[in-house]
GROMACS .gro file of C-alpha atoms in nm:
model
  442
    1MET     CA    1   0.000   0.000   0.000
    2LEU     CA    2   0.272   0.249   0.099
    3ASP     CA    3   0.478   0.154  -0.206
    4LYS     CA    4   0.184   0.229  -0.433
    5LEU     CA    5   0.125   0.563  -0.262
    6ASN     CA    6   0.491   0.655  -0.296
    7CYS     CA    7   0.486   0.565  -0.666
    8MET     CA    8   0.161   0.751  -0.736
    9GLN     CA    9   0.217   1.081  -0.912
   10SER     CA   10   0.105   1.376  -0.704
   11LYS     CA   11  -0.209   1.536  -0.845
   12LYS     CA   12  -0.277   1.906  -0.819
   13PHE     CA   13  -0.639   1.999  -0.765
   14LYS     CA   14  -0.772   2.214  -1.049
   15SER     CA   15  -1.134   2.323  -1.067
   16TYR     CA   16  -1.352   2.503  -1.318
   17SER     CA   17  -1.667   2.707  -1.266
   18ARG     CA   18  -1.894   2.935  -1.464
   19HIS     CA   19  -1.635   3.212  -1.442
   20ASN     CA   20  -1.343   3.024  -1.601
   21LEU     CA   21  -1.538   2.796  -1.830
   22ASP     CA   22  -1.337   2.915  -2.131
   23GLN     CA   23  -1.029   2.747  -1.986
   24LEU     CA   24  -1.195   2.407  -2.009
   25LEU     CA   25  -1.056   2.289  -2.341
   26THR     CA   26  -1.278   1.982  -2.354
   27LEU     CA   27  -1.585   2.200  -2.408
   28ARG     CA   28  -1.443   2.342  -2.730
   29HIS     CA   29  -1.529   2.017  -2.903
   30LEU     CA   30  -1.892   2.016  -2.790
   31PRO     CA   31  -2.195   2.148  -2.982
   32GLU     CA   32  -2.271   2.513  -2.920
   33ASP     CA   33  -2.613   2.441  -2.768
   34VAL     CA   34  -2.454   2.218  -2.501
   35VAL     CA   35  -2.206   2.489  -2.399
   36THR     CA   36  -2.480   2.754  -2.403
   37ALA     CA   37  -2.690   2.543  -2.168
   38ILE     CA   38  -2.401   2.515  -1.924
   39ARG     CA   39  -2.362   2.894  -1.920
   40VAL     CA   40  -2.735   2.959  -1.880
   41VAL     CA   41  -2.819   2.699  -1.615
   42SER     CA   42  -2.505   2.768  -1.411
   43ALA     CA   43  -2.637   3.120  -1.358
   44VAL     CA   44  -2.906   2.963  -1.137
   45PHE     CA   45  -2.748   2.651  -0.992
   46PRO     CA   46  -2.395   2.607  -0.857
   47PHE     CA   47  -2.141   2.465  -1.099
   48ARG     CA   48  -1.794   2.345  -1.015
   49ILE     CA   49  -1.597   2.057  -1.160
   50ASN     CA   50  -1.240   1.939  -1.120
   51ALA     CA   51  -0.986   1.785  -1.354
   52TYR     CA   52  -1.011   1.435  -1.202
   53VAL     CA   53  -1.380   1.413  -1.290
   54ILE     CA   54  -1.315   1.558  -1.635
   55ASP     CA   55  -1.019   1.334  -1.718
   56GLU     CA   56  -1.104   1.006  -1.546
   57LEU     CA   57  -1.481   0.977  -1.503
   58ILE     CA   58  -1.671   1.142  -1.789
   59ASP     CA   59  -1.709   0.957  -2.120
   60TRP     CA   60  -1.661   1.242  -2.366
   61SER     CA   61  -1.764   1.024  -2.659
   62ASN     CA   62  -2.117   1.006  -2.519
   63ILE     CA   63  -2.216   1.369  -2.460
   64PRO     CA   64  -2.468   1.483  -2.346
   65THR     CA   65  -2.621   1.152  -2.231
   66ASP     CA   66  -2.320   1.021  -2.039
   67PRO     CA   67  -2.436   0.972  -1.676
   68LEU     CA   68  -2.129   1.141  -1.529
   69PHE     CA   69  -2.173   1.440  -1.760
   70GLN     CA   70  -2.537   1.462  -1.651
   71LEU     CA   71  -2.421   1.436  -1.290
   72THR     CA   72  -2.173   1.723  -1.304
   73PHE     CA   73  -2.259   1.963  -1.589
   74PRO     CA   74  -2.576   2.177  -1.579
   75GLN     CA   75  -2.844   2.055  -1.822
   76PRO     CA   76  -3.105   2.266  -2.005
   77GLY     CA   77  -3.394   2.064  -1.861
   78MET     CA   78  -3.301   2.176  -1.509
   79LEU     CA   79  -3.488   2.501  -1.579
   80GLY     CA   80  -3.841   2.559  -1.697
   81ALA     CA   81  -3.861   2.654  -2.064
   82ALA     CA   82  -3.967   3.014  -2.000
   83ASP     CA   83  -3.695   3.073  -1.740
   84TYR     CA   84  -3.434   2.919  -1.968
   85ARG     CA   85  -3.533   3.141  -2.260
   86ALA     CA   86  -3.534   3.456  -2.047
   87LEU     CA   87  -3.191   3.389  -1.898
   88ALA     CA   88  -3.045   3.285  -2.233
   89HIS     CA   89  -3.173   3.611  -2.383
   90GLN     CA   90  -3.013   3.814  -2.104
   91ILE     CA   91  -2.679   3.642  -2.148
   92ARG     CA   92  -2.684   3.671  -2.528
   93SER     CA   93  -2.776   4.040  -2.510
   94GLY     CA   94  -2.481   4.117  -2.282
   95ALA     CA   95  -2.677   4.195  -1.966
   96SER     CA   96  -2.472   4.286  -1.661
   97GLU     CA   97  -2.381   4.018  -1.411
   98LYS     CA   98  -2.594   4.204  -1.156
   99ASP     CA   99  -2.903   4.179  -1.378
  100ILE     CA  100  -2.836   3.811  -1.450
  101ARG     CA  101  -2.800   3.739  -1.078
  102SER     CA  102  -3.123   3.928  -1.007
  103MET     CA  103  -3.320   3.718  -1.256
  104ALA     CA  104  -3.152   3.400  -1.131
  105ALA     CA  105  -3.247   3.484  -0.772
  106ARG     CA  106  -3.614   3.509  -0.869
  107VAL     CA  107  -3.594   3.164  -1.027
  108GLN     CA  108  -3.413   3.021  -0.724
  109SER     CA  109  -3.671   3.155  -0.480
  110ARG     CA  110  -3.943   2.948  -0.649
  111MET     CA  111  -3.752   2.622  -0.606
  112ASN     CA  112  -3.804   2.538  -0.238
  113PRO     CA  113  -3.440   2.607  -0.144
  114HIS     CA  114  -3.451   2.454   0.205
  115PRO     CA  115  -3.686   2.152   0.199
  116GLY     CA  116  -3.797   1.931   0.485
  117GLY     CA  117  -3.832   2.207   0.744
  118GLN     CA  118  -3.457   2.260   0.759
  119MET     CA  119  -3.485   2.628   0.850
  120ALA     CA  120  -3.817   2.633   1.034
  121LEU     CA  121  -3.800   2.307   1.230
  122ASN     CA  122  -3.448   2.162   1.237
  123VAL     CA  123  -3.242   2.446   1.385
  124PRO     CA  124  -3.192   2.386   1.760
  125ARG     CA  125  -3.184   2.655   2.027
  126MET     CA  126  -2.964   2.727   2.327
  127GLY     CA  127  -3.066   2.989   2.579
  128GLY     CA  128  -3.364   3.068   2.360
  129GLU     CA  129  -3.145   3.157   2.061
  130PRO     CA  130  -3.100   2.955   1.739
  131VAL     CA  131  -2.767   2.774   1.714
  132PRO     CA  132  -2.593   2.866   1.388
  133GLY     CA  133  -2.456   2.592   1.167
  134MET     CA  134  -2.648   2.307   1.327
  135GLN     CA  135  -2.957   2.095   1.272
  136HIS     CA  136  -3.113   1.856   1.522
  137LYS     CA  137  -3.407   1.680   1.362
  138TYR     CA  138  -3.368   1.327   1.498
  139THR     CA  139  -3.314   1.259   1.868
  140GLU     CA  140  -2.985   1.072   1.840
  141THR     CA  141  -2.813   1.271   1.565
  142VAL     CA  142  -2.689   1.629   1.534
  143LEU     CA  143  -2.583   1.775   1.200
  144TYR     CA  144  -2.298   2.026   1.206
  145PHE     CA  145  -2.205   2.248   0.909
  146PRO     CA  146  -1.847   2.378   0.952
  147ARG     CA  147  -1.821   2.705   0.761
  148GLN     CA  148  -1.501   2.609   0.580
  149GLY     CA  149  -1.672   2.293   0.449
  150GLN     CA  150  -1.958   2.460   0.266
  151THR     CA  151  -1.836   2.388  -0.085
  152CYS     CA  152  -1.749   2.069  -0.277
  153HIS     CA  153  -1.471   1.939  -0.499
  154THR     CA  154  -1.737   1.911  -0.770
  155TYR     CA  155  -2.106   1.997  -0.746
  156CYS     CA  156  -2.373   1.741  -0.830
  157THR     CA  157  -2.639   1.880  -1.061
  158TYR     CA  158  -2.917   1.728  -0.848
  159CYS     CA  159  -2.783   1.852  -0.513
  160PHE     CA  160  -3.061   1.911  -0.259
  161ARG     CA  161  -2.839   2.159  -0.073
  162TRP     CA  162  -2.777   2.375  -0.378
  163ALA     CA  163  -2.896   2.682  -0.185
  164GLN     CA  164  -2.594   2.650   0.046
  165PHE     CA  165  -2.372   2.746  -0.245
  166VAL     CA  166  -2.567   3.031  -0.405
  167TRP     CA  167  -2.710   3.216  -0.105
  168GLY     CA  168  -2.539   3.357   0.201
  169GLY     CA  169  -2.642   3.522   0.523
  170ALA     CA  170  -2.925   3.373   0.723
  171LEU     CA  171  -3.015   3.129   0.445
  172LYS     CA  172  -2.681   2.947   0.472
  173PHE     CA  173  -2.601   2.687   0.736
  174ALA     CA  174  -2.247   2.753   0.861
  175GLY     CA  175  -2.087   2.701   1.201
  176ASP     CA  176  -1.786   2.905   1.314
  177ASP     CA  177  -1.755   2.814   1.681
  178PRO     CA  178  -1.676   2.449   1.761
  179SER     CA  179  -1.707   2.527   2.133
  180THR     CA  180  -2.079   2.589   2.080
  181LEU     CA  181  -2.108   2.240   1.933
  182VAL     CA  182  -1.931   2.093   2.236
  183ARG     CA  183  -2.163   2.278   2.475
  184TYR     CA  184  -2.470   2.163   2.283
  185LEU     CA  185  -2.359   1.799   2.289
  186ASP     CA  186  -2.290   1.827   2.662
  187ALA     CA  187  -2.639   1.966   2.718
  188HIS     CA  188  -2.803   1.689   2.514
  189PRO     CA  189  -2.703   1.346   2.645
  190GLU     CA  190  -2.956   1.183   2.411
  191VAL     CA  191  -2.723   1.259   2.117
  192THR     CA  192  -2.497   0.968   2.023
  193ASP     CA  193  -2.411   1.062   1.665
  194LEU     CA  194  -2.254   1.374   1.515
  195LEU     CA  195  -2.268   1.422   1.137
  196LEU     CA  196  -2.031   1.674   0.981
  197THR     CA  197  -2.195   1.780   0.660
  198GLY     CA  198  -2.211   2.054   0.401
  199GLY     CA  199  -2.117   2.107   0.131
  200ASP     CA  200  -1.838   1.860   0.186
  201PRO     CA  201  -1.631   1.871   0.507
  202MET     CA  202  -1.344   1.703   0.325
  203VAL     CA  203  -1.268   2.021   0.130
  204MET     CA  204  -1.128   2.149   0.460
  205SER     CA  205  -0.760   2.124   0.540
  206ALA     CA  206  -0.645   1.886   0.811
  207LYS     CA  207  -0.585   2.192   1.030
  208GLN     CA  208  -0.942   2.313   0.981
  209LEU     CA  209  -1.084   1.966   1.046
  210ARG     CA  210  -0.884   1.946   1.366
  211LYS     CA  211  -1.024   2.283   1.473
  212HIS     CA  212  -1.377   2.145   1.454
  213LEU     CA  213  -1.303   1.801   1.600
  214GLY     CA  214  -1.032   1.891   1.852
  215GLY     CA  215  -1.272   2.011   2.119
  216ILE     CA  216  -1.465   1.686   2.100
  217LEU     CA  217  -1.148   1.481   2.141
  218LYS     CA  218  -1.042   1.695   2.437
  219LYS     CA  219  -1.375   1.747   2.615
  220ARG     CA  220  -1.556   1.421   2.520
  221PRO     CA  221  -1.897   1.589   2.552
  222GLY     CA  222  -2.221   1.416   2.644
  223ASN     CA  223  -2.278   1.060   2.525
  224LEU     CA  224  -2.134   1.104   2.178
  225SER     CA  225  -2.005   0.773   2.042
  226THR     CA  226  -2.010   0.808   1.663
  227ILE     CA  227  -1.872   1.074   1.432
  228ARG     CA  228  -1.986   1.070   1.071
  229ILE     CA  229  -1.852   1.274   0.782
  230GLY     CA  230  -2.089   1.317   0.489
  231SER     CA  231  -1.873   1.342   0.178
  232LYS     CA  232  -1.842   1.276  -0.194
  233VAL     CA  233  -1.463   1.316  -0.181
  234LEU     CA  234  -1.396   0.951  -0.267
  235ALA     CA  235  -1.596   0.987  -0.587
  236TYR     CA  236  -1.474   1.333  -0.688
  237TRP     CA  237  -1.123   1.372  -0.542
  238PRO     CA  238  -0.981   1.050  -0.387
  239TYR     CA  239  -0.634   1.207  -0.392
  240ARG     CA  240  -0.747   1.391  -0.077
  241PHE     CA  241  -0.633   1.080   0.112
  242LEU     CA  242  -0.339   0.993  -0.113
  243THR     CA  243  -0.123   1.274  -0.246
  244ASP     CA  244  -0.272   1.601  -0.118
  245ARG     CA  245  -0.017   1.797   0.080
  246ASP     CA  246  -0.184   1.719   0.412
  247ALA     CA  247  -0.325   1.374   0.326
  248ASP     CA  248  -0.113   1.210   0.595
  249ASP     CA  249  -0.230   1.468   0.849
  250VAL     CA  250  -0.593   1.385   0.771
  251ILE     CA  251  -0.525   1.015   0.820
  252GLN     CA  252  -0.345   1.094   1.147
  253LEU     CA  253  -0.647   1.292   1.271
  254PHE     CA  254  -0.881   1.008   1.180
  255ASP     CA  255  -0.657   0.767   1.369
  256GLU     CA  256  -0.674   0.994   1.675
  257VAL     CA  257  -1.055   1.004   1.656
  258ILE     CA  258  -1.071   0.625   1.646
  259SER     CA  259  -0.807   0.584   1.918
  260ALA     CA  260  -1.016   0.813   2.139
  261GLY     CA  261  -1.291   0.550   2.123
  262TYR     CA  262  -1.520   0.706   1.865
  263HIS     CA  263  -1.668   0.511   1.578
  264LEU     CA  264  -1.571   0.708   1.267
  265THR     CA  265  -1.772   0.665   0.949
  266VAL     CA  266  -1.735   0.842   0.616
  267MET     CA  267  -2.083   0.852   0.464
  268SER     CA  268  -1.966   0.817   0.106
  269HIS     CA  269  -2.182   0.954  -0.173
  270PHE     CA  270  -2.144   0.735  -0.483
  271SER     CA  271  -2.396   0.798  -0.762
  272HIS     CA  272  -2.266   0.562  -1.031
  273PRO     CA  273  -2.037   0.256  -1.042
  274ARG     CA  274  -1.790   0.440  -1.266
  275GLU     CA  275  -1.695   0.650  -0.964
  276LEU     CA  276  -1.563   0.328  -0.809
  277SER     CA  277  -1.357   0.227  -1.111
  278THR     CA  278  -1.027   0.415  -1.077
  279GLU     CA  279  -0.706   0.307  -0.906
  280ALA     CA  280  -0.712   0.627  -0.702
  281VAL     CA  281  -1.050   0.555  -0.541
  282ARG     CA  282  -0.950   0.195  -0.473
  283LEU     CA  283  -0.634   0.303  -0.292
  284ALA     CA  284  -0.810   0.584  -0.104
  285MET     CA  285  -1.081   0.351   0.024
  286LYS     CA  286  -0.822   0.094   0.125
  287ARG     CA  287  -0.620   0.353   0.315
  288LEU     CA  288  -0.925   0.473   0.507
  289ILE     CA  289  -1.035   0.119   0.591
  290ASN     CA  290  -0.683   0.028   0.705
  291THR     CA  291  -0.698   0.328   0.940
  292GLY     CA  292  -1.017   0.191   1.096
  293VAL     CA  293  -1.268   0.415   0.921
  294THR     CA  294  -1.601   0.260   0.824
  295LEU     CA  295  -1.734   0.348   0.479
  296ARG     CA  296  -2.110   0.355   0.425
  297CYS     CA  297  -2.240   0.439   0.079
  298GLN     CA  298  -2.553   0.626  -0.023
  299ALA     CA  299  -2.706   0.821  -0.311
  300PRO     CA  300  -3.042   0.918  -0.454
  301VAL     CA  301  -3.194   0.737  -0.750
  302ILE     CA  302  -3.181   0.993  -1.029
  303ARG     CA  303  -3.325   1.005  -1.379
  304HIS     CA  304  -3.056   1.037  -1.649
  305ILE     CA  305  -2.784   0.913  -1.409
  306ASN     CA  306  -2.862   0.586  -1.230
  307ASP     CA  307  -3.226   0.502  -1.305
  308HIS     CA  308  -3.166   0.136  -1.390
  309PRO     CA  309  -3.146  -0.162  -1.151
  310ASP     CA  310  -2.830  -0.299  -1.315
  311VAL     CA  311  -2.646   0.024  -1.230
  312TRP     CA  312  -2.738  -0.006  -0.863
  313ALA     CA  313  -2.663  -0.378  -0.842
  314GLU     CA  314  -2.319  -0.325  -0.993
  315MET     CA  315  -2.254  -0.029  -0.763
  316TRP     CA  316  -2.350  -0.221  -0.449
  317ARG     CA  317  -2.137  -0.520  -0.551
  318ARG     CA  318  -1.835  -0.299  -0.613
  319GLN     CA  319  -1.882  -0.122  -0.280
  320VAL     CA  320  -1.884  -0.451  -0.090
  321ALA     CA  321  -1.585  -0.583  -0.286
  322MET     CA  322  -1.393  -0.268  -0.190
  323GLY     CA  323  -1.477  -0.301   0.179
  324ALA     CA  324  -1.767  -0.055   0.202
  325ILE     CA  325  -2.125  -0.099   0.323
  326PRO     CA  326  -2.426  -0.013   0.100
  327TYR     CA  327  -2.648   0.206   0.319
  328TYR     CA  328  -2.923   0.408   0.148
  329MET     CA  329  -3.099   0.462  -0.183
  330PHE     CA  330  -3.271   0.797  -0.146
  331VAL     CA  331  -3.552   0.957  -0.344
  332GLU     CA  332  -3.463   1.289  -0.511
  333ARG     CA  333  -3.577   1.562  -0.272
  334ASP     CA  334  -3.844   1.820  -0.342
  335THR     CA  335  -3.614   2.109  -0.423
  336GLY     CA  336  -3.422   2.273  -0.704
  337PRO     CA  337  -3.427   2.103  -1.046
  338ARG     CA  338  -3.617   1.797  -0.926
  339ASP     CA  339  -3.855   1.803  -1.223
  340TYR     CA  340  -3.563   1.705  -1.444
  341PHE     CA  341  -3.420   1.440  -1.213
  342HIS     CA  342  -3.703   1.285  -1.013
  343LEU     CA  343  -3.875   0.952  -1.069
  344PRO     CA  344  -4.220   0.837  -0.958
  345LEU     CA  345  -4.205   0.649  -0.628
  346ALA     CA  346  -4.336   0.339  -0.804
  347SER     CA  347  -4.043   0.351  -1.047
  348ALA     CA  348  -3.791   0.407  -0.768
  349TYR     CA  349  -3.934   0.109  -0.579
  350GLU     CA  350  -3.914  -0.110  -0.889
  351ILE     CA  351  -3.551  -0.010  -0.954
  352PHE     CA  352  -3.459  -0.085  -0.594
  353THR     CA  353  -3.639  -0.418  -0.592
  354GLN     CA  354  -3.493  -0.539  -0.921
  355ALA     CA  355  -3.143  -0.439  -0.809
  356TYR     CA  356  -3.191  -0.598  -0.464
  357ARG     CA  357  -3.285  -0.927  -0.625
  358GLN     CA  358  -2.954  -0.938  -0.813
  359VAL     CA  359  -2.718  -0.915  -0.516
  360SER     CA  360  -2.612  -1.132  -0.225
  361GLY     CA  361  -2.694  -1.077   0.140
  362LEU     CA  362  -2.378  -0.874   0.197
  363CYS     CA  363  -2.518  -0.602  -0.030
  364ARG     CA  364  -2.860  -0.615   0.132
  365THR     CA  365  -2.759  -0.385   0.414
  366VAL     CA  366  -2.893  -0.113   0.185
  367ARG     CA  367  -3.232   0.046   0.254
  368GLY     CA  368  -3.456   0.226   0.013
  369PRO     CA  369  -3.608   0.397  -0.159
  370SER     CA  370  -3.624   0.649   0.124
  371MET     CA  371  -3.770   1.000   0.130
  372SER     CA  372  -3.609   1.250   0.368
  373ALA     CA  373  -3.933   1.438   0.423
  374THR     CA  374  -4.042   1.688   0.687
  375PRO     CA  375  -4.172   1.428   0.938
  376GLY     CA  376  -3.880   1.188   0.884
  377LYS     CA  377  -3.720   0.929   0.660
  378VAL     CA  378  -4.005   0.740   0.496
  379LEU     CA  379  -3.928   0.407   0.330
  380VAL     CA  380  -4.132   0.282   0.036
  381ASP     CA  381  -4.148  -0.075   0.164
  382GLY     CA  382  -4.380  -0.226  -0.093
  383ILE     CA  383  -4.662  -0.199  -0.345
  384THR     CA  384  -4.941  -0.437  -0.259
  385GLU     CA  385  -5.317  -0.484  -0.238
  386VAL     CA  386  -5.501  -0.466   0.093
  387ALA     CA  387  -5.879  -0.507   0.125
  388GLY     CA  388  -5.913  -0.471  -0.249
  389GLU     CA  389  -5.720  -0.143  -0.268
  390LYS     CA  390  -5.379  -0.104  -0.434
  391VAL     CA  391  -5.150   0.075  -0.189
  392PHE     CA  392  -4.798   0.182  -0.106
  393ALA     CA  393  -4.672   0.021   0.215
  394LEU     CA  394  -4.465   0.289   0.388
  395LYS     CA  395  -4.258   0.294   0.704
  396PHE     CA  396  -4.066   0.549   0.909
  397ILE     CA  397  -3.704   0.439   0.941
  398GLN     CA  398  -3.627   0.764   1.122
  399ALA     CA  399  -3.869   1.024   1.249
  400ARG     CA  400  -3.897   1.365   1.408
  401ASN     CA  401  -4.114   1.192   1.670
  402PRO     CA  402  -3.935   0.874   1.790
  403GLU     CA  403  -4.273   0.706   1.852
  404TRP     CA  404  -4.324   0.691   1.475
  405VAL     CA  405  -4.006   0.492   1.403
  406ASN     CA  406  -4.072   0.153   1.238
  407ARG     CA  407  -4.443   0.229   1.216
  408VAL     CA  408  -4.602   0.098   0.897
  409PHE     CA  409  -4.874   0.297   0.722
  410PHE     CA  410  -5.046   0.288   0.385
  411ALA     CA  411  -5.109   0.534   0.104
  412ARG     CA  412  -5.329   0.502  -0.199
  413PHE     CA  413  -5.124   0.389  -0.497
  414ASP     CA  414  -5.043   0.674  -0.732
  415GLY     CA  415  -4.820   0.587  -1.026
  416GLN     CA  416  -4.718   0.951  -1.078
  417ALA     CA  417  -4.652   1.054  -0.716
  418SER     CA  418  -4.285   1.128  -0.652
  419TRP     CA  419  -4.289   1.265  -0.295
  420LEU     CA  420  -4.467   1.213   0.033
  421ASP     CA  421  -4.684   1.523   0.002
  422ALA     CA  422  -4.833   1.389  -0.324
  423LEU     CA  423  -4.968   1.078  -0.151
  424LYS     CA  424  -5.316   1.032  -0.001
  425PRO     CA  425  -5.405   0.802   0.289
  426ALA     CA  426  -5.550   0.464   0.199
  427PHE     CA  427  -5.879   0.307   0.309
  428GLY     CA  428  -6.080   0.628   0.307
  429GLU     CA  429  -5.878   0.804   0.577
  430THR     CA  430  -5.863   1.182   0.548
  431ARG     CA  431  -5.510   1.232   0.682
  432PHE     CA  432  -5.197   1.043   0.780
  433PHE     CA  433  -5.134   0.987   1.150
  434PHE     CA  434  -4.822   1.210   1.145
  435GLU     CA  435  -4.990   1.515   0.992
  436THR     CA  436  -5.049   1.660   1.336
  437GLY     CA  437  -4.759   1.709   1.572
  438CYS     CA  438  -4.467   1.715   1.325
  439GLY     CA  439  -4.431   2.091   1.309
  440GLN     CA  440  -4.227   2.139   1.623
  441GLY     CA  441  -3.862   2.239   1.639
  442ARG     CA  442  -3.624   2.191   1.931
   0.00000   0.00000   0.00000
């Protein structure tokens, strides 16, 4: 392992965005309408891509339908036709950047930028004041958004946290004071799990990571036992753990976290099996596992990218073969460009089921399809017939109210419904049991 790392050529991180798109030579060979779409749609949604994704993951002979191109480059269908035409006209006519941003902001505001009650219900309070940079929706788990981690090595086109990258101020989750996190954990002994999220915490330097985790290692607050890091770094920049200048320092910090008695898990976001195909990702995963880090893998099922059971079956098999644990298949959330990416719940369930049937028990740790909705994580557990009515069998696998966890309930089958709020209760009921009592923050 060390020999391979020593022999591996050091890679320098190089990224491209809307503002230096002309430097991306690959685009010069693409049709003009494809490049125009990138410029137009990236005025509304965040766009950033790095050279590793460009050189090693995207199939440039299959543009624009290549799944990794769809995953990372803005697509025209991400905007409504009228909005696309209006923005394209502004850009073609040489409108100022201020005017373009103003029009883009109006489009963004209509796209449910913070779904699932993130702002209204998930932000905890201390001393009667909201705690910046944190969410506490589920009893056992606190989400922490370190300010320096609120970007990514490459942005996913379907990202449900897109608003983190285009808006600032009160609409952005960002924590500056790790001591506040320590105090909150001390005051809440029910919390066992801390999830560092973003953005991507792994864009931070080892020094910045240590700043946010050091107080926990020193103070050992509350009953915290597990630290999770939500990241797509293994898919988009595996050299973070291999040849980056402070890669060894990151591994050393992870070793300290584990030696302190914490279970450390990198919640790895893999959207397509091709992201697991390079030598760099194989070595990075091996190095993390050898350090004692657990890797759990999750992603949403997304039209144009991974909406086929064979893709998921192959991805789960590769994850297990590389020492990782398949964890979640999510449903695309009700925000941003979901009209372009979402699938009906019935289709998502069929994809999951057909993929699940292809794999061995070691892959069947995965759960899905799951909706991260306002009341909790709702699993589509089946499509069946009960008392002569075709229904979705649903179940809370996590909930804002712990009494709802593992509770099965039924919704009338709707072949077009793609989110919880589009479903109606089965058997003549007028409302679901959770529709009262879920609108309470902490």
